[in-house]
Amino acid sequence: DAGVIQSPRHEVTEMGQEVTLRCKPISGHNSLFWYRQTMMRGLELLIYFNNNVPIDDSGMPEDRFSAKMPNASFSTLKIQPSEPRDSAVYFCASSRDHPGEKLFFGSGTQLSVL
Amino acid sequence: GENVEQHPSTLSVQEGDSAVIKCTYSDSASNYFPWYKQELGKRPQLIIDIRSNVGEKKDQRIAVTLNKTAKHFSLHITETQPEDSAVYFCAAGFSGYALNFGKGTSLLVTP
């Protein structure tokens, strides 16, 4: 299995631009999570899906952030418009059976907003 | 929601010594407590987990203990090696729900 696949690995953009991060979970995993990692705040849960349905989006910072999971093998996290404070590493993770248990993380997207 | 506190934020030990990282959680209903290791520039990876019906779990040089009454759990690494150097994250939550992570402990093992 290729594991959780995220793209792009690195994204540099200017303030105000739209950013789209992509994730392909492990086949057969029915829960998908988006986390944001910064030095100051550590790993923060943004949103999680179970069977493609958003279950908890209380961690989404504000309306500029949105996430979708149109099918079991693909999810996107979109930031529009982006701001410098959005600079962070964004991880996607998936799990099977019990959401939250034995998470498999992707390699992350390093986002820099100038 | 669940609040997870992790200490220390940095830890330096000599090779061969033991390392202990401690976490506390706020929600007494939490029943699942994993630990993740993140090497520099890499993704977090699960190294060990424990459920609330177990007080201790061991896997080779790594052990985790849980005190439900006090709402704290700890990671113990014995006979540390330079390759143990990484950031370690604890997490707590309900089985079947998303986890909340501690802020991480940067462990440095010096030869």
PDB file of C-alpha atoms in Angstrom:
ATOM      1  CA  ASP A   1       0.000   0.000   0.000  1.00  0.00           C
ATOM      2  CA  ALA A   2       1.278   3.472  -0.869  1.00  0.00           C
ATOM      3  CA  GLY A   3       0.051   4.979   2.365  1.00  0.00           C
ATOM      4  CA  VAL A   4      -1.722   8.319   2.666  1.00  0.00           C
ATOM      5  CA  ILE A   5      -0.768  10.507  -0.271  1.00  0.00           C
ATOM      6  CA  GLN A   6      -0.763  14.283  -0.049  1.00  0.00           C
ATOM      7  CA  SER A   7      -0.062  16.891  -2.677  1.00  0.00           C
ATOM      8  CA  PRO A   8       1.637  19.202  -3.125  1.00  0.00           C
ATOM      9  CA  ARG A   9       4.566  18.597  -0.746  1.00  0.00           C
ATOM     10  CA  HIS A  10       5.400  22.279  -0.732  1.00  0.00           C
ATOM     11  CA  GLU A  11       3.300  25.295  -1.627  1.00  0.00           C
ATOM     12  CA  VAL A  12       4.462  28.889  -1.673  1.00  0.00           C
ATOM     13  CA  THR A  13       1.834  31.471  -2.429  1.00  0.00           C
ATOM     14  CA  GLU A  14       1.099  35.126  -1.943  1.00  0.00           C
ATOM     15  CA  MET A  15      -1.366  36.506   0.534  1.00  0.00           C
ATOM     16  CA  GLY A  16      -4.871  36.586  -0.891  1.00  0.00           C
ATOM     17  CA  GLN A  17      -4.412  33.651  -3.239  1.00  0.00           C
ATOM     18  CA  GLU A  18      -6.470  30.479  -3.092  1.00  0.00           C
ATOM     19  CA  VAL A  19      -4.708  27.343  -1.909  1.00  0.00           C
ATOM     20  CA  THR A  20      -5.946  23.793  -2.398  1.00  0.00           C
ATOM     21  CA  LEU A  21      -4.377  20.856  -0.596  1.00  0.00           C
ATOM     22  CA  ARG A  22      -5.169  17.297  -1.653  1.00  0.00           C
ATOM     23  CA  CYS A  23      -5.252  13.962   0.094  1.00  0.00           C
ATOM     24  CA  LYS A  24      -5.777  10.352  -0.885  1.00  0.00           C
ATOM     25  CA  PRO A  25      -6.383   8.111   2.148  1.00  0.00           C
ATOM     26  CA  ILE A  26      -5.361   4.490   2.401  1.00  0.00           C
ATOM     27  CA  SER A  27      -7.785   2.263   0.549  1.00  0.00           C
ATOM     28  CA  GLY A  28     -10.307   0.749   2.938  1.00  0.00           C
ATOM     29  CA  HIS A  29      -9.878   3.426   5.585  1.00  0.00           C
ATOM     30  CA  ASN A  30     -13.191   5.093   6.319  1.00  0.00           C
ATOM     31  CA  SER A  31     -12.066   8.027   8.458  1.00  0.00           C
ATOM     32  CA  LEU A  32     -10.023  10.982   7.252  1.00  0.00           C
ATOM     33  CA  PHE A  33      -8.540  13.800   9.296  1.00  0.00           C
ATOM     34  CA  TRP A  34      -6.942  17.130   8.472  1.00  0.00           C
ATOM     35  CA  TYR A  35      -4.414  18.428  11.022  1.00  0.00           C
ATOM     36  CA  ARG A  36      -2.336  21.611  11.030  1.00  0.00           C
ATOM     37  CA  GLN A  37       1.095  21.662  12.686  1.00  0.00           C
ATOM     38  CA  THR A  38       2.909  24.771  13.908  1.00  0.00           C
ATOM     39  CA  MET A  39       5.646  25.239  16.475  1.00  0.00           C
ATOM     40  CA  MET A  40       3.413  27.319  18.696  1.00  0.00           C
ATOM     41  CA  ARG A  41       0.241  25.230  18.614  1.00  0.00           C
ATOM     42  CA  GLY A  42       1.468  21.730  17.820  1.00  0.00           C
ATOM     43  CA  LEU A  43      -0.914  19.398  15.979  1.00  0.00           C
ATOM     44  CA  GLU A  44      -4.385  20.900  15.723  1.00  0.00           C
ATOM     45  CA  LEU A  45      -7.377  18.991  14.397  1.00  0.00           C
ATOM     46  CA  LEU A  46      -9.123  20.997  11.702  1.00  0.00           C
ATOM     47  CA  ILE A  47     -11.836  18.620  10.513  1.00  0.00           C
ATOM     48  CA  TYR A  48     -12.590  14.952  10.285  1.00  0.00           C
ATOM     49  CA  PHE A  49     -14.764  12.845   8.000  1.00  0.00           C
ATOM     50  CA  ASN A  50     -16.260   9.437   8.568  1.00  0.00           C
ATOM     51  CA  ASN A  51     -17.559   7.589   5.513  1.00  0.00           C
ATOM     52  CA  ASN A  52     -17.106  10.822   3.516  1.00  0.00           C
ATOM     53  CA  VAL A  53     -19.353  12.812   5.869  1.00  0.00           C
ATOM     54  CA  PRO A  54     -17.907  15.719   7.902  1.00  0.00           C
ATOM     55  CA  ILE A  55     -18.326  14.820  11.564  1.00  0.00           C
ATOM     56  CA  ASP A  56     -16.510  17.617  13.366  1.00  0.00           C
ATOM     57  CA  ASP A  57     -15.311  20.840  11.769  1.00  0.00           C
ATOM     58  CA  SER A  58     -15.049  22.841  14.979  1.00  0.00           C
ATOM     59  CA  GLY A  59     -11.302  23.154  14.492  1.00  0.00           C
ATOM     60  CA  MET A  60     -11.582  24.970  11.177  1.00  0.00           C
ATOM     61  CA  PRO A  61     -10.161  28.419  11.967  1.00  0.00           C
ATOM     62  CA  GLU A  62     -12.662  30.515  10.062  1.00  0.00           C
ATOM     63  CA  ASP A  63     -14.764  30.748   6.943  1.00  0.00           C
ATOM     64  CA  ARG A  64     -11.667  31.050   4.799  1.00  0.00           C
ATOM     65  CA  PHE A  65     -11.105  27.334   5.330  1.00  0.00           C
ATOM     66  CA  SER A  66     -13.253  24.668   3.726  1.00  0.00           C
ATOM     67  CA  ALA A  67     -12.870  20.918   3.256  1.00  0.00           C
ATOM     68  CA  LYS A  68     -14.597  18.378   1.075  1.00  0.00           C
ATOM     69  CA  MET A  69     -14.563  14.640   0.635  1.00  0.00           C
ATOM     70  CA  PRO A  70     -16.476  13.848  -2.560  1.00  0.00           C
ATOM     71  CA  ASN A  71     -15.626  10.146  -2.414  1.00  0.00           C
ATOM     72  CA  ALA A  72     -13.804   7.595  -0.282  1.00  0.00           C
ATOM     73  CA  SER A  73     -10.477   8.123  -2.025  1.00  0.00           C
ATOM     74  CA  PHE A  74     -10.101  11.886  -2.174  1.00  0.00           C
ATOM     75  CA  SER A  75     -10.322  14.951   0.028  1.00  0.00           C
ATOM     76  CA  THR A  76      -9.395  18.610  -0.364  1.00  0.00           C
ATOM     77  CA  LEU A  77      -8.671  21.409   2.066  1.00  0.00           C
ATOM     78  CA  LYS A  78      -9.070  24.851   0.594  1.00  0.00           C
ATOM     79  CA  ILE A  79      -7.988  28.214   1.959  1.00  0.00           C
ATOM     80  CA  GLN A  80      -9.421  31.284   0.275  1.00  0.00           C
ATOM     81  CA  PRO A  81      -8.075  33.916   0.665  1.00  0.00           C
ATOM     82  CA  SER A  82      -4.819  32.766   2.230  1.00  0.00           C
ATOM     83  CA  GLU A  83      -3.001  34.822   4.880  1.00  0.00           C
ATOM     84  CA  PRO A  84       0.586  34.680   6.235  1.00  0.00           C
ATOM     85  CA  ARG A  85      -0.691  33.221   9.541  1.00  0.00           C
ATOM     86  CA  ASP A  86      -1.910  30.165   7.623  1.00  0.00           C
ATOM     87  CA  SER A  87       1.711  29.156   7.047  1.00  0.00           C
ATOM     88  CA  ALA A  88       2.139  25.698   8.582  1.00  0.00           C
ATOM     89  CA  VAL A  89       2.461  22.032   7.747  1.00  0.00           C
ATOM     90  CA  TYR A  90      -0.894  20.500   6.917  1.00  0.00           C
ATOM     91  CA  PHE A  91      -1.231  16.763   7.506  1.00  0.00           C
ATOM     92  CA  CYS A  92      -3.901  14.446   6.281  1.00  0.00           C
ATOM     93  CA  ALA A  93      -4.393  11.170   8.156  1.00  0.00           C
ATOM     94  CA  SER A  94      -6.677   8.188   7.796  1.00  0.00           C
ATOM     95  CA  SER A  95      -7.785   5.322   9.990  1.00  0.00           C
ATOM     96  CA  ARG A  96      -9.790   2.153   9.645  1.00  0.00           C
ATOM     97  CA  ASP A  97     -12.524   0.707  11.810  1.00  0.00           C
ATOM     98  CA  HIS A  98     -12.428   3.079  14.768  1.00  0.00           C
ATOM     99  CA  PRO A  99     -12.004   6.767  13.843  1.00  0.00           C
ATOM    100  CA  GLY A 100      -8.978   8.269  15.531  1.00  0.00           C
ATOM    101  CA  GLU A 101      -7.291   4.997  16.344  1.00  0.00           C
ATOM    102  CA  LYS A 102      -4.035   3.995  14.721  1.00  0.00           C
ATOM    103  CA  LEU A 103      -3.806   7.029  12.466  1.00  0.00           C
ATOM    104  CA  PHE A 104      -1.667   6.841   9.368  1.00  0.00           C
ATOM    105  CA  PHE A 105      -0.353  10.258   8.388  1.00  0.00           C
ATOM    106  CA  GLY A 106       0.576  11.539   4.983  1.00  0.00           C
ATOM    107  CA  SER A 107       3.883  13.301   4.356  1.00  0.00           C
ATOM    108  CA  GLY A 108       2.268  16.684   4.844  1.00  0.00           C
ATOM    109  CA  THR A 109       2.090  19.887   2.801  1.00  0.00           C
ATOM    110  CA  GLN A 110       4.441  22.663   3.849  1.00  0.00           C
ATOM    111  CA  LEU A 111       2.489  25.850   3.135  1.00  0.00           C
ATOM    112  CA  SER A 112       4.162  29.240   3.071  1.00  0.00           C
ATOM    113  CA  VAL A 113       2.008  32.318   2.524  1.00  0.00           C
ATOM    114  CA  LEU A 114       4.074  35.407   1.782  1.00  0.00           C
TER     115      LEU A 114
ATOM    116  CA  GLY B   1     -13.471  19.355  24.612  1.00  0.00           C
ATOM    117  CA  GLU B   2     -10.452  17.317  25.615  1.00  0.00           C
ATOM    118  CA  ASN B   3      -7.339  19.248  26.657  1.00  0.00           C
ATOM    119  CA  VAL B   4      -3.998  17.436  26.631  1.00  0.00           C
ATOM    120  CA  GLU B   5      -0.954  18.880  28.400  1.00  0.00           C
ATOM    121  CA  GLN B   6       2.498  17.422  27.721  1.00  0.00           C
ATOM    122  CA  HIS B   7       5.763  17.870  29.629  1.00  0.00           C
ATOM    123  CA  PRO B   8       8.582  18.529  29.205  1.00  0.00           C
ATOM    124  CA  SER B   9       8.690  20.385  25.919  1.00  0.00           C
ATOM    125  CA  THR B  10      12.358  19.466  25.464  1.00  0.00           C
ATOM    126  CA  LEU B  11      14.370  16.625  26.954  1.00  0.00           C
ATOM    127  CA  SER B  12      18.032  15.797  26.559  1.00  0.00           C
ATOM    128  CA  VAL B  13      19.464  12.494  27.782  1.00  0.00           C
ATOM    129  CA  GLN B  14      22.677  10.576  27.288  1.00  0.00           C
ATOM    130  CA  GLU B  15      22.671   7.416  25.269  1.00  0.00           C
ATOM    131  CA  GLY B  16      21.749   4.478  27.447  1.00  0.00           C
ATOM    132  CA  ASP B  17      19.765   6.533  29.952  1.00  0.00           C
ATOM    133  CA  SER B  18      15.989   6.411  30.311  1.00  0.00           C
ATOM    134  CA  ALA B  19      13.581   9.095  29.131  1.00  0.00           C
ATOM    135  CA  VAL B  20      10.140   9.815  30.544  1.00  0.00           C
ATOM    136  CA  ILE B  21       7.491  12.047  28.970  1.00  0.00           C
ATOM    137  CA  LYS B  22       4.295  12.858  30.842  1.00  0.00           C
ATOM    138  CA  CYS B  23       0.835  13.895  29.701  1.00  0.00           C
ATOM    139  CA  THR B  24      -2.338  14.878  31.473  1.00  0.00           C
ATOM    140  CA  TYR B  25      -5.827  14.999  30.047  1.00  0.00           C
ATOM    141  CA  SER B  26      -8.980  16.742  31.144  1.00  0.00           C
ATOM    142  CA  ASP B  27     -11.911  14.569  30.060  1.00  0.00           C
ATOM    143  CA  SER B  28     -12.406  11.549  32.310  1.00  0.00           C
ATOM    144  CA  ALA B  29     -14.398   9.862  29.538  1.00  0.00           C
ATOM    145  CA  SER B  30     -11.324   9.556  27.303  1.00  0.00           C
ATOM    146  CA  ASN B  31     -10.452   5.910  26.787  1.00  0.00           C
ATOM    147  CA  TYR B  32      -7.703   5.794  24.175  1.00  0.00           C
ATOM    148  CA  PHE B  33      -4.143   7.114  24.598  1.00  0.00           C
ATOM    149  CA  PRO B  34      -1.636   6.754  21.751  1.00  0.00           C
ATOM    150  CA  TRP B  35       1.902   8.041  21.366  1.00  0.00           C
ATOM    151  CA  TYR B  36       3.363   9.201  18.064  1.00  0.00           C
ATOM    152  CA  LYS B  37       6.987   9.751  17.068  1.00  0.00           C
ATOM    153  CA  GLN B  38       7.921  12.361  14.480  1.00  0.00           C
ATOM    154  CA  GLU B  39      11.448  12.452  13.140  1.00  0.00           C
ATOM    155  CA  LEU B  40      12.726  15.688  11.662  1.00  0.00           C
ATOM    156  CA  GLY B  41      10.918  16.478   8.427  1.00  0.00           C
ATOM    157  CA  LYS B  42       8.885  13.291   8.549  1.00  0.00           C
ATOM    158  CA  ARG B  43       5.302  12.361   9.303  1.00  0.00           C
ATOM    159  CA  PRO B  44       4.108  11.366  12.805  1.00  0.00           C
ATOM    160  CA  GLN B  45       4.007   7.594  13.269  1.00  0.00           C
ATOM    161  CA  LEU B  46       2.249   5.572  15.941  1.00  0.00           C
ATOM    162  CA  ILE B  47       4.677   3.832  18.285  1.00  0.00           C
ATOM    163  CA  ILE B  48       2.414   2.542  21.048  1.00  0.00           C
ATOM    164  CA  ASP B  49      -1.117   2.977  22.335  1.00  0.00           C
ATOM    165  CA  ILE B  50      -3.062   2.032  25.437  1.00  0.00           C
ATOM    166  CA  ARG B  51      -6.707   1.769  26.328  1.00  0.00           C
ATOM    167  CA  SER B  52      -8.303   2.791  29.587  1.00  0.00           C
ATOM    168  CA  ASN B  53      -8.897  -0.780  30.731  1.00  0.00           C
ATOM    169  CA  VAL B  54      -5.134  -1.372  30.851  1.00  0.00           C
ATOM    170  CA  GLY B  55      -2.693   0.225  33.296  1.00  0.00           C
ATOM    171  CA  GLU B  56       0.546  -0.494  31.481  1.00  0.00           C
ATOM    172  CA  LYS B  57       1.751  -1.704  28.108  1.00  0.00           C
ATOM    173  CA  LYS B  58       5.252  -2.528  26.980  1.00  0.00           C
ATOM    174  CA  ASP B  59       6.882  -3.028  23.600  1.00  0.00           C
ATOM    175  CA  GLN B  60      10.608  -3.732  23.764  1.00  0.00           C
ATOM    176  CA  ARG B  61      12.282  -0.554  25.064  1.00  0.00           C
ATOM    177  CA  ILE B  62       9.063   1.458  25.101  1.00  0.00           C
ATOM    178  CA  ALA B  63       6.382   1.378  27.785  1.00  0.00           C
ATOM    179  CA  VAL B  64       3.314   3.450  28.530  1.00  0.00           C
ATOM    180  CA  THR B  65       1.570   3.749  31.890  1.00  0.00           C
ATOM    181  CA  LEU B  66      -1.883   5.124  32.568  1.00  0.00           C
ATOM    182  CA  ASN B  67      -3.357   6.461  35.792  1.00  0.00           C
ATOM    183  CA  LYS B  68      -7.044   7.032  35.157  1.00  0.00           C
ATOM    184  CA  THR B  69      -7.732   8.404  38.611  1.00  0.00           C
ATOM    185  CA  ALA B  70      -5.137  11.133  38.217  1.00  0.00           C
ATOM    186  CA  LYS B  71      -5.830  11.486  34.476  1.00  0.00           C
ATOM    187  CA  HIS B  72      -2.244  11.195  33.416  1.00  0.00           C
ATOM    188  CA  PHE B  73      -0.204   8.844  31.277  1.00  0.00           C
ATOM    189  CA  SER B  74       3.490   8.558  30.562  1.00  0.00           C
ATOM    190  CA  LEU B  75       5.883   7.251  27.941  1.00  0.00           C
ATOM    191  CA  HIS B  76       9.027   5.521  29.142  1.00  0.00           C
ATOM    192  CA  ILE B  77      11.956   4.804  26.836  1.00  0.00           C
ATOM    193  CA  THR B  78      14.745   2.697  28.307  1.00  0.00           C
ATOM    194  CA  GLU B  79      18.308   2.285  27.016  1.00  0.00           C
ATOM    195  CA  THR B  80      17.908   5.274  24.741  1.00  0.00           C
ATOM    196  CA  GLN B  81      19.742   5.363  21.425  1.00  0.00           C
ATOM    197  CA  PRO B  82      20.557   8.294  19.110  1.00  0.00           C
ATOM    198  CA  GLU B  83      17.839   7.107  16.693  1.00  0.00           C
ATOM    199  CA  ASP B  84      15.281   7.732  19.437  1.00  0.00           C
ATOM    200  CA  SER B  85      15.888  11.469  18.919  1.00  0.00           C
ATOM    201  CA  ALA B  86      12.602  12.896  17.614  1.00  0.00           C
ATOM    202  CA  VAL B  87       9.498  14.781  18.688  1.00  0.00           C
ATOM    203  CA  TYR B  88       7.045  12.643  20.634  1.00  0.00           C
ATOM    204  CA  PHE B  89       3.346  13.464  20.808  1.00  0.00           C
ATOM    205  CA  CYS B  90       0.817  12.084  23.215  1.00  0.00           C
ATOM    206  CA  ALA B  91      -2.894  12.130  22.426  1.00  0.00           C
ATOM    207  CA  ALA B  92      -6.141  11.368  24.184  1.00  0.00           C
ATOM    208  CA  GLY B  93      -9.695  10.822  23.097  1.00  0.00           C
ATOM    209  CA  PHE B  94     -12.636   8.538  22.794  1.00  0.00           C
ATOM    210  CA  SER B  95     -12.370   5.424  20.748  1.00  0.00           C
ATOM    211  CA  GLY B  96     -14.283   6.207  17.614  1.00  0.00           C
ATOM    212  CA  TYR B  97     -13.638   9.915  17.667  1.00  0.00           C
ATOM    213  CA  ALA B  98     -10.896  12.321  16.661  1.00  0.00           C
ATOM    214  CA  LEU B  99      -7.868  12.695  18.910  1.00  0.00           C
ATOM    215  CA  ASN B 100      -6.477  15.751  20.630  1.00  0.00           C
ATOM    216  CA  PHE B 101      -2.703  15.925  20.691  1.00  0.00           C
ATOM    217  CA  GLY B 102      -0.282  17.365  23.199  1.00  0.00           C
ATOM    218  CA  LYS B 103       2.178  19.985  21.949  1.00  0.00           C
ATOM    219  CA  GLY B 104       5.037  17.537  21.724  1.00  0.00           C
ATOM    220  CA  THR B 105       8.346  16.788  23.431  1.00  0.00           C
ATOM    221  CA  SER B 106      11.575  17.182  21.535  1.00  0.00           C
ATOM    222  CA  LEU B 107      13.866  14.372  22.716  1.00  0.00           C
ATOM    223  CA  LEU B 108      17.596  14.539  22.031  1.00  0.00           C
ATOM    224  CA  VAL B 109      19.753  11.518  22.774  1.00  0.00           C
ATOM    225  CA  THR B 110      23.441  12.399  22.825  1.00  0.00           C
ATOM    226  CA  PRO B 111      26.108   9.741  22.226  1.00  0.00           C
TER     227      PRO B 111
END
